[in-house]
Coordinates of N, CA and C in Angstrom, one line a residue:
Chain A
E1 N 39.9 64.8 31.1 CA 40.5 65.9 30.3 C 39.4 66.6 29.5
I2 N 39.5 68.0 29.6 CA 38.5 68.8 28.9 C 38.7 68.8 27.4
V3 N 37.7 68.7 26.7 CA 37.8 68.9 25.2 C 37.0 70.1 24.8
L4 N 37.6 70.9 24.0 CA 37.0 72.1 23.4 C 36.6 71.9 22.0
T5 N 35.4 72.1 21.7 CA 34.9 71.9 20.3 C 34.4 73.2 19.7
Q6 N 35.0 73.6 18.6 CA 34.7 74.9 18.0 C 33.8 74.7 16.8
S7 N 32.8 75.6 16.6 CA 32.0 75.5 15.5 C 31.6 76.9 15.0
P8 N 31.4 77.1 13.7 CA 31.6 76.0 12.7 C 33.1 75.8 12.4
G9 N 33.4 74.9 11.6 CA 34.8 74.7 11.2 C 35.3 75.8 10.3
T10 N 34.4 76.2 9.4 CA 34.7 77.3 8.5 C 33.4 78.2 8.4
L11 N 33.7 79.5 8.4 CA 32.6 80.5 8.4 C 32.9 81.5 7.2
S12 N 32.0 81.6 6.3 CA 32.2 82.4 5.1 C 31.3 83.6 5.2
L13 N 31.9 84.8 5.4 CA 31.1 86.0 5.5 C 31.8 87.1 4.7
S14 N 31.1 88.3 4.6 CA 31.6 89.4 3.9 C 32.0 90.5 4.8
P15 N 32.9 91.4 4.4 CA 33.3 92.5 5.3 C 32.1 93.3 5.6
G16 N 32.0 93.8 6.9 CA 30.9 94.5 7.3 C 29.8 93.7 8.1
E17 N 29.9 92.4 7.8 CA 28.9 91.5 8.5 C 29.4 91.1 9.9
R18 N 28.5 90.5 10.6 CA 28.8 90.1 12.0 C 29.2 88.6 12.0
A19 N 30.2 88.3 12.8 CA 30.6 86.9 12.9 C 30.4 86.4 14.3
T20 N 29.9 85.2 14.4 CA 29.7 84.6 15.7 C 30.3 83.2 15.7
L21 N 31.4 83.0 16.6 CA 32.1 81.8 16.6 C 31.9 81.1 18.0
S22 N 31.7 79.8 18.0 CA 31.3 79.1 19.2 C 32.5 78.2 19.7
C23 N 32.6 78.0 21.0 CA 33.5 77.1 21.6 C 32.8 76.4 22.7
R24 N 32.6 75.1 22.6 CA 31.9 74.3 23.6 C 32.9 73.4 24.4
A25 N 32.8 73.4 25.7 CA 33.7 72.6 26.5 C 32.9 71.3 26.9
S26 N 33.7 70.2 27.1 CA 33.1 68.9 27.4 C 32.5 68.9 28.8
Q27 N 33.0 69.8 29.6 CA 32.4 69.9 31.0 C 32.6 71.4 31.4
S28 N 31.9 71.8 32.4 CA 31.9 73.2 32.9 C 33.3 73.6 33.2
V29 N 33.7 74.8 32.7 CA 35.1 75.3 33.0 C 35.0 76.7 33.6
S30 N 36.1 77.1 34.2 CA 36.2 78.4 34.8 C 36.4 79.5 33.7
T31 N 35.6 80.5 33.8 CA 35.7 81.6 32.8 C 37.1 82.3 32.9
I32 N 37.7 82.3 34.1 CA 38.9 83.0 34.3 C 40.0 82.5 33.3
Y33 N 39.9 81.2 33.0 CA 41.0 80.6 32.2 C 40.5 80.2 30.8
L34 N 39.6 81.0 30.2 CA 39.2 80.8 28.9 C 39.6 82.0 28.0
A35 N 40.3 81.7 26.9 CA 40.9 82.7 26.0 C 40.6 82.4 24.6
W36 N 40.7 83.4 23.8 CA 40.5 83.3 22.3 C 41.8 83.9 21.7
Y37 N 42.2 83.3 20.6 CA 43.4 83.7 19.8 C 43.1 83.8 18.3
Q38 N 43.7 84.7 17.7 CA 43.6 84.9 16.2 C 44.9 84.5 15.6
Q39 N 44.9 83.7 14.5 CA 46.1 83.4 13.8 C 45.9 83.7 12.3
K40 N 46.8 84.5 11.8 CA 46.8 84.8 10.4 C 47.8 84.0 9.7
P41 N 47.7 83.7 8.4 CA 48.7 82.8 7.7 C 50.1 83.3 7.9
G42 N 51.0 82.4 8.2 CA 52.4 82.7 8.4 C 52.8 83.5 9.6
Q43 N 51.8 83.7 10.5 CA 52.1 84.4 11.7 C 51.8 83.5 13.0
A44 N 52.4 84.0 14.1 CA 52.1 83.3 15.4 C 50.7 83.7 15.8
P45 N 50.1 82.9 16.6 CA 48.8 83.3 17.2 C 48.9 84.6 18.0
R46 N 47.8 85.3 18.2 CA 47.7 86.6 19.0 C 46.6 86.5 19.9
L47 N 46.8 86.8 21.2 CA 45.8 86.8 22.2 C 44.8 87.9 21.9
L48 N 43.5 87.5 21.8 CA 42.4 88.5 21.6 C 41.6 88.8 22.9
I49 N 41.2 87.7 23.5 CA 40.2 87.8 24.6 C 40.8 86.9 25.7
Y50 N 40.8 87.3 27.0 CA 41.1 86.5 28.1 C 40.0 86.6 29.1
A51 N 40.0 85.7 30.1 CA 38.9 85.6 31.1 C 37.5 85.6 30.4
A52 N 37.4 85.0 29.3 CA 36.2 84.8 28.5 C 35.6 86.1 27.8
S53 N 35.9 87.3 28.5 CA 35.2 88.5 27.9 C 36.0 89.7 28.0
S54 N 37.3 89.6 28.4 CA 38.2 90.8 28.5 C 39.1 90.9 27.3
R55 N 39.1 92.1 26.6 CA 39.9 92.2 25.5 C 41.4 92.5 25.9
A56 N 42.3 91.8 25.2 CA 43.7 92.0 25.4 C 44.1 93.4 24.9
T57 N 45.3 93.8 25.4 CA 45.8 95.2 25.0 C 45.8 95.4 23.5
G58 N 45.2 96.5 23.0 CA 45.3 96.8 21.6 C 44.3 96.1 20.7
I59 N 43.4 95.3 21.3 CA 42.4 94.6 20.5 C 41.2 95.6 20.3
P60 N 40.8 95.8 19.0 CA 39.6 96.7 18.8 C 38.4 96.2 19.5
D61 N 37.5 97.2 19.7 CA 36.3 96.9 20.5 C 35.2 96.2 19.6
R62 N 35.5 96.0 18.3 CA 34.5 95.1 17.6 C 34.6 93.7 17.9
F63 N 35.7 93.3 18.7 CA 35.9 91.9 19.2 C 35.3 91.9 20.6
S64 N 34.4 90.9 20.8 CA 33.9 90.7 22.2 C 33.7 89.2 22.4
G65 N 33.9 88.8 23.7 CA 33.7 87.5 24.1 C 32.6 87.4 25.2
S66 N 32.0 86.2 25.2 CA 30.9 86.0 26.2 C 30.8 84.5 26.5
G67 N 30.0 84.2 27.5 CA 29.8 82.8 27.8 C 30.2 82.4 29.2
S68 N 29.7 81.3 29.6 CA 30.1 80.7 30.9 C 29.7 79.2 30.9
G69 N 30.2 78.5 31.9 CA 29.9 77.1 32.0 C 30.6 76.3 30.9
T70 N 29.8 75.8 29.9 CA 30.3 75.0 28.8 C 30.3 75.8 27.4
D71 N 29.6 76.9 27.4 CA 29.4 77.5 26.1 C 29.9 78.9 26.0
F72 N 30.8 79.2 25.1 CA 31.5 80.4 25.0 C 31.4 80.9 23.5
T73 N 31.4 82.3 23.3 CA 31.2 82.8 22.0 C 32.2 84.0 21.8
L74 N 32.8 84.0 20.6 CA 33.6 85.2 20.2 C 32.7 85.8 19.1
T75 N 32.5 87.1 19.3 CA 31.7 87.9 18.3 C 32.6 89.0 17.7
I76 N 32.5 89.1 16.4 CA 33.2 90.3 15.7 C 32.0 91.1 15.1
S77 N 31.8 92.3 15.6 CA 30.6 93.0 15.3 C 30.5 93.4 13.8
R78 N 31.5 94.0 13.3 CA 31.6 94.3 11.9 C 32.9 93.9 11.3
L79 N 32.9 92.9 10.4 CA 34.2 92.4 9.9 C 34.9 93.4 9.1
E80 N 36.2 93.5 9.4 CA 37.2 94.2 8.6 C 38.0 93.2 7.8
P81 N 38.6 93.7 6.7 CA 39.3 92.7 5.8 C 40.4 92.0 6.6
E82 N 41.0 92.7 7.6 CA 42.1 92.0 8.3 C 41.6 91.0 9.4
D83 N 40.3 90.9 9.6 CA 39.8 89.9 10.5 C 39.7 88.5 10.0
F84 N 39.9 88.3 8.7 CA 39.7 87.0 8.1 C 41.0 86.2 8.5
A85 N 40.8 85.1 9.3 CA 41.9 84.4 9.9 C 41.3 83.2 10.5
V86 N 42.2 82.4 11.3 CA 41.7 81.3 12.0 C 41.7 81.7 13.5
Y87 N 40.6 81.3 14.2 CA 40.4 81.6 15.6 C 40.4 80.4 16.5
Y88 N 41.1 80.4 17.6 CA 41.2 79.3 18.5 C 40.7 79.7 19.9
C89 N 39.9 78.8 20.5 CA 39.7 79.0 22.0 C 40.7 78.2 22.7
Q90 N 40.9 78.5 24.0 CA 41.9 77.8 24.8 C 41.5 77.9 26.2
H91 N 41.7 76.8 27.0 CA 41.4 76.7 28.4 C 42.5 76.2 29.2
Y92 N 42.6 76.6 30.4 CA 43.6 76.0 31.4 C 42.8 75.5 32.6
G93 N 43.2 74.3 33.0 CA 42.6 73.7 34.2 C 43.3 72.4 34.6
S94 N 43.5 72.2 35.8 CA 44.1 71.0 36.4 C 45.5 70.8 35.8
S95 N 46.2 71.9 35.6 CA 47.6 71.9 35.1 C 47.7 71.5 33.6
L96 N 46.5 71.5 32.9 CA 46.5 71.2 31.5 C 46.0 72.4 30.7
H97 N 46.6 72.6 29.5 CA 46.2 73.6 28.6 C 45.6 72.9 27.4
T98 N 44.4 73.4 27.0 CA 43.7 72.7 25.9 C 43.3 73.8 24.9
F99 N 43.5 73.5 23.6 CA 43.0 74.3 22.5 C 41.9 73.7 21.8
G100 N 40.9 74.5 21.3 CA 40.0 74.0 20.3 C 40.6 73.8 19.0
Q101 N 39.9 73.2 18.1 CA 40.5 72.8 16.8 C 40.5 74.0 15.8
G102 N 39.9 75.1 16.2 CA 39.9 76.3 15.3 C 38.7 76.5 14.4
T103 N 38.4 77.7 14.2 CA 37.4 78.1 13.2 C 38.1 79.0 12.2
K104 N 38.0 78.6 10.9 CA 38.5 79.5 9.8 C 37.4 80.5 9.4
L105 N 37.7 81.7 9.5 CA 36.8 82.8 9.0 C 37.3 83.3 7.7
E106 N 36.6 83.0 6.6 CA 37.0 83.3 5.3 C 36.1 84.3 4.6
I107 N 36.6 85.0 3.6 CA 35.8 86.0 2.9 C 34.9 85.3 1.9
K108 N 33.6 85.7 2.0 CA 32.6 85.1 1.1 C 32.7 85.7 -0.3
Chain B
D1 N 59.8 96.6 25.5 CA 58.7 95.7 24.9 C 59.0 94.3 25.2
V2 N 58.0 93.5 25.5 CA 58.2 92.1 25.6 C 58.5 91.4 24.3
Q3 N 59.6 90.6 24.2 CA 59.9 89.9 23.0 C 60.3 88.5 23.3
L4 N 59.9 87.6 22.5 CA 60.4 86.2 22.5 C 61.0 85.9 21.2
V5 N 62.3 85.7 21.1 CA 62.9 85.4 19.8 C 63.4 84.0 19.8
Q6 N 62.9 83.2 18.8 CA 63.2 81.8 18.6 C 64.3 81.6 17.7
S7 N 65.0 80.4 17.8 CA 66.1 80.0 16.9 C 65.5 79.7 15.5
G8 N 66.4 79.6 14.6 CA 66.0 79.5 13.2 C 65.5 78.1 12.8
A9 N 65.0 78.0 11.5 CA 64.5 76.8 11.0 C 65.5 75.7 11.0
E10 N 65.1 74.4 11.2 CA 66.0 73.3 11.2 C 65.5 72.2 10.2
L11 N 66.4 71.6 9.6 CA 66.2 70.4 8.7 C 67.0 69.3 9.3
K12 N 66.4 68.2 9.7 CA 67.1 67.1 10.4 C 66.6 65.8 9.8
K13 N 67.4 64.8 10.1 CA 67.0 63.4 9.6 C 66.4 62.7 10.8
P14 N 65.6 61.7 10.4 CA 65.0 60.8 11.5 C 66.1 60.2 12.3
G15 N 65.9 60.2 13.7 CA 66.9 59.6 14.6 C 67.8 60.7 15.1
E16 N 67.9 61.8 14.5 CA 68.8 62.9 15.0 C 68.2 63.6 16.2
S17 N 69.1 64.2 17.0 CA 68.7 65.0 18.1 C 68.6 66.5 17.7
L18 N 67.9 67.3 18.5 CA 67.7 68.7 18.2 C 67.3 69.4 19.5
K19 N 67.8 70.7 19.6 CA 67.4 71.5 20.7 C 67.1 72.9 20.1
I20 N 65.9 73.4 20.3 CA 65.6 74.8 19.8 C 65.4 75.7 21.0
S21 N 65.6 77.0 20.7 CA 65.6 77.9 21.8 C 64.6 79.1 21.7
C22 N 64.3 79.7 22.8 CA 63.4 80.9 22.8 C 64.0 81.8 23.9
T23 N 64.4 83.0 23.4 CA 65.1 84.0 24.3 C 64.1 85.1 24.6
G24 N 63.9 85.4 25.9 CA 63.0 86.4 26.3 C 63.7 87.7 26.7
S25 N 63.0 88.8 26.4 CA 63.6 90.1 26.8 C 62.4 91.1 27.1
G26 N 62.7 92.2 27.8 CA 61.7 93.2 28.0 C 60.8 92.9 29.2
Y27 N 61.1 91.9 30.0 CA 60.3 91.6 31.1 C 61.1 90.7 32.1
S28 N 60.6 90.4 33.3 CA 61.3 89.6 34.2 C 61.2 88.1 33.8
F29 N 62.2 87.6 33.2 CA 62.1 86.2 32.6 C 61.8 85.2 33.7
T30 N 62.3 85.4 34.9 CA 62.1 84.3 35.9 C 60.7 84.4 36.6
S31 N 59.9 85.4 36.3 CA 58.6 85.6 37.0 C 57.4 85.1 36.2
Y32 N 57.6 84.6 35.0 CA 56.5 84.1 34.1 C 56.8 82.7 33.6
W33 N 55.8 81.9 33.5 CA 55.9 80.6 32.8 C 56.1 80.9 31.3
I34 N 56.8 79.9 30.7 CA 57.0 79.9 29.3 C 56.4 78.6 28.8
G35 N 55.6 78.6 27.7 CA 55.0 77.4 27.2 C 55.5 77.1 25.8
W36 N 55.4 75.8 25.4 CA 55.7 75.5 24.0 C 54.4 74.9 23.4
V37 N 54.2 75.3 22.1 CA 53.0 74.9 21.4 C 53.4 74.4 20.0
R38 N 52.8 73.3 19.6 CA 53.2 72.7 18.3 C 52.0 73.0 17.3
Q39 N 52.4 73.2 16.0 CA 51.4 73.3 15.0 C 51.9 72.6 13.7
V40 N 51.3 71.4 13.5 CA 51.6 70.6 12.3 C 51.1 71.4 11.1
P41 N 51.8 71.4 10.0 CA 51.3 72.2 8.8 C 49.9 71.9 8.5
G42 N 49.1 73.0 8.4 CA 47.7 73.0 8.1 C 46.8 72.5 9.2
K43 N 47.3 72.3 10.4 CA 46.5 71.8 11.5 C 46.5 72.9 12.6
G44 N 45.9 72.5 13.7 CA 45.7 73.4 14.8 C 46.8 73.4 15.8
L45 N 46.5 74.0 17.0 CA 47.6 74.2 18.0 C 47.5 73.1 19.1
E46 N 48.7 72.7 19.5 CA 48.8 71.6 20.5 C 49.8 72.1 21.6
W47 N 49.4 72.0 22.8 CA 50.2 72.3 23.9 C 51.2 71.2 24.3
L48 N 52.5 71.5 24.3 CA 53.5 70.5 24.7 C 53.8 70.5 26.2
G49 N 54.0 71.7 26.7 CA 54.4 71.8 28.1 C 54.8 73.2 28.5
V50 N 55.0 73.4 29.8 CA 55.4 74.7 30.3 C 56.5 74.6 31.3
I51 N 57.3 75.7 31.4 CA 58.4 75.8 32.4 C 58.3 77.1 33.1
Y52 N 58.6 77.1 34.4 CA 58.8 78.3 35.2 C 60.3 78.5 35.4
P53 N 60.9 79.5 34.6 CA 62.3 79.6 34.7 C 62.9 80.0 36.1
G54 N 62.0 80.5 36.9 CA 62.5 80.9 38.2 C 63.0 79.8 39.1
D55 N 62.3 78.6 38.9 CA 62.8 77.4 39.7 C 62.8 76.2 38.9
S56 N 62.6 76.3 37.5 CA 62.6 75.2 36.6 C 61.5 74.2 36.8
D57 N 60.5 74.6 37.4 CA 59.3 73.7 37.6 C 58.8 73.5 36.1
I58 N 58.5 72.2 35.8 CA 58.0 71.9 34.4 C 56.8 71.0 34.5
R59 N 55.9 71.3 33.6 CA 54.6 70.5 33.4 C 54.5 70.1 32.0
Y60 N 54.3 68.9 31.7 CA 54.2 68.4 30.4 C 52.7 68.0 30.1
S61 N 52.3 68.2 28.8 CA 51.1 67.6 28.3 C 51.3 66.1 28.4
P62 N 50.2 65.4 28.9 CA 50.3 63.9 28.8 C 50.6 63.3 27.5
A63 N 50.2 64.0 26.4 CA 50.4 63.6 25.0 C 51.8 63.7 24.6
F64 N 52.6 64.5 25.3 CA 54.0 64.7 24.8 C 55.0 64.3 25.9
E65 N 54.6 64.0 27.1 CA 55.6 63.6 28.1 C 56.4 62.4 27.6
G66 N 57.7 62.5 27.8 CA 58.6 61.4 27.3 C 59.0 61.6 25.9
Q67 N 58.3 62.5 25.1 CA 58.6 62.7 23.7 C 59.6 63.9 23.5
V68 N 59.4 64.9 24.4 CA 60.3 66.1 24.3 C 60.8 66.4 25.7
T69 N 61.8 67.3 25.8 CA 62.3 67.8 27.1 C 62.3 69.3 27.0
I70 N 61.8 69.9 28.1 CA 61.8 71.3 28.2 C 62.8 71.7 29.3
S71 N 63.5 72.8 29.0 CA 64.5 73.3 30.0 C 64.6 74.8 29.9
A72 N 65.4 75.4 30.8 CA 65.6 76.9 30.7 C 66.9 77.2 31.4
D73 N 67.5 78.2 30.9 CA 68.8 78.8 31.5 C 68.4 80.3 31.8
K74 N 68.1 80.5 33.1 CA 67.7 81.8 33.4 C 68.8 82.9 33.3
S75 N 70.1 82.4 33.4 CA 71.2 83.4 33.3 C 71.2 84.0 31.9
I76 N 70.7 83.4 30.9 CA 70.6 84.0 29.6 C 69.2 84.1 29.1
T77 N 68.3 84.1 30.0 CA 66.8 84.3 29.7 C 66.4 83.5 28.5
T78 N 66.7 82.2 28.5 CA 66.4 81.3 27.3 C 65.7 80.0 27.8
A79 N 64.7 79.7 27.1 CA 64.0 78.4 27.3 C 64.3 77.5 26.1
Y80 N 64.3 76.2 26.3 CA 64.6 75.2 25.3 C 63.6 74.1 25.2
L81 N 63.5 73.6 23.9 CA 62.7 72.4 23.6 C 63.6 71.4 22.9
Q82 N 63.7 70.2 23.4 CA 64.6 69.3 22.7 C 64.1 67.9 22.5
W83 N 64.6 67.3 21.5 CA 64.3 65.9 21.1 C 65.6 65.1 21.1
S84 N 65.5 63.8 21.6 CA 66.7 63.0 21.6 C 66.7 62.2 20.3
R85 N 65.6 61.8 19.7 CA 65.5 61.1 18.5 C 64.3 61.6 17.7
L86 N 64.5 62.4 16.7 CA 63.4 62.9 15.9 C 62.8 61.9 15.0
E87 N 61.5 62.1 14.8 CA 60.7 61.3 13.8 C 60.1 62.2 12.8
A88 N 59.7 61.6 11.7 CA 59.1 62.5 10.6 C 57.8 63.2 11.2
S89 N 57.1 62.5 12.1 CA 55.9 63.1 12.7 C 56.2 64.3 13.5
D90 N 57.4 64.6 13.8 CA 57.8 65.8 14.6 C 57.9 67.0 13.7
T91 N 57.7 66.9 12.4 CA 57.7 68.0 11.5 C 56.6 68.9 11.8
A92 N 56.9 70.2 12.1 CA 55.9 71.1 12.6 C 56.5 72.5 12.8
M93 N 55.7 73.5 13.0 CA 56.1 74.8 13.5 C 56.0 74.7 15.1
Y94 N 57.0 75.1 15.8 CA 57.0 75.1 17.2 C 57.1 76.6 17.7
Y95 N 56.1 77.0 18.6 CA 56.1 78.3 19.1 C 56.4 78.2 20.6
C96 N 57.1 79.2 21.1 CA 57.1 79.5 22.5 C 56.2 80.7 22.8
A97 N 55.7 80.7 24.0 CA 54.9 81.8 24.4 C 54.9 82.1 25.9
R98 N 54.8 83.3 26.3 CA 54.8 83.7 27.7 C 53.4 83.5 28.3
L99 N 53.3 83.0 29.5 CA 52.0 82.8 30.1 C 51.7 83.9 31.2
V100 N 50.5 84.4 31.2 CA 50.0 85.3 32.3 C 48.7 84.7 32.7
D101 N 48.6 84.4 34.0 CA 47.3 83.7 34.5 C 47.0 82.5 33.6
H102 N 48.0 81.8 33.2 CA 47.8 80.5 32.5 C 47.3 80.7 31.1
L103 N 47.4 81.9 30.5 CA 47.0 82.2 29.2 C 48.2 82.7 28.4
F104 N 48.3 82.5 27.1 CA 49.5 82.8 26.4 C 49.4 84.2 25.8
D105 N 50.1 85.2 26.4 CA 49.9 86.5 26.0 C 50.9 87.1 25.0
F106 N 52.1 86.6 25.0 CA 53.1 87.0 24.0 C 53.7 85.7 23.4
W107 N 53.9 85.7 22.1 CA 54.3 84.6 21.4 C 55.6 84.9 20.6
G108 N 56.5 83.8 20.5 CA 57.6 83.9 19.6 C 57.2 83.8 18.2
Q109 N 58.2 84.0 17.3 CA 57.8 84.0 15.8 C 57.7 82.6 15.3
G110 N 58.1 81.6 16.1 CA 58.0 80.2 15.6 C 59.3 79.7 15.1
T111 N 59.5 78.4 15.2 CA 60.7 77.7 14.7 C 60.1 76.5 13.9
L112 N 60.4 76.5 12.6 CA 60.0 75.4 11.7 C 61.0 74.2 11.8
V113 N 60.5 73.1 12.2 CA 61.4 71.9 12.3 C 60.9 70.9 11.2
T114 N 61.8 70.5 10.3 CA 61.4 69.6 9.3 C 62.3 68.4 9.5
V115 N 61.7 67.2 9.5 CA 62.4 65.9 9.7 C 62.1 65.1 8.5
S116 N 63.2 64.9 7.7 CA 63.0 64.1 6.5 C 64.3 63.4 6.1
S117 N 64.2 62.2 5.6 CA 65.4 61.5 5.2 C 65.8 61.9 3.8

């Protein structure tokens, strides 16, 4: 079973700064089934990135995804106040869905 | 517009049974998998299982198989998650979500289940 490990656990940055979030898989995974979600307090998660690097409908272009194999990255180029939230990576493989434990992006 | 509307919050006692629902609209309900995801307060997301309403094919997470039952009634475009005997550890927010290419693209608003004596 694949394990996804996200780092850091918490990231403290200021609006306007660049955020880099990491998701590492315990073994090589297909990029087709690697996604990122954003969850704000009191809300359901929202799909941001699918297939490792494609933005979902309506997602601003300051969000980008990259990576392959075991290492994946979500980058937010210039943080807006509404971007402070928890971010999860997720993978599907062998009929199993796996989430990372999340990275909390907080205002510094 | 795609919508998934979940049933309301529940307060139950340990040992009681429960069935919560997720009603889809704005798309072909029988053509997409529906998944259930648990979130314990203050914790991360955990996948419970998925169902394909078109033929009721079901896949469970090994961690939750035998603990919950997933079903669907395509005639009323509704998926269900049920417990036969709740435990305090089942206290969580439960989300349903539609899957496209095995990724969760639209989510319900969540159903809070509280199990307390």
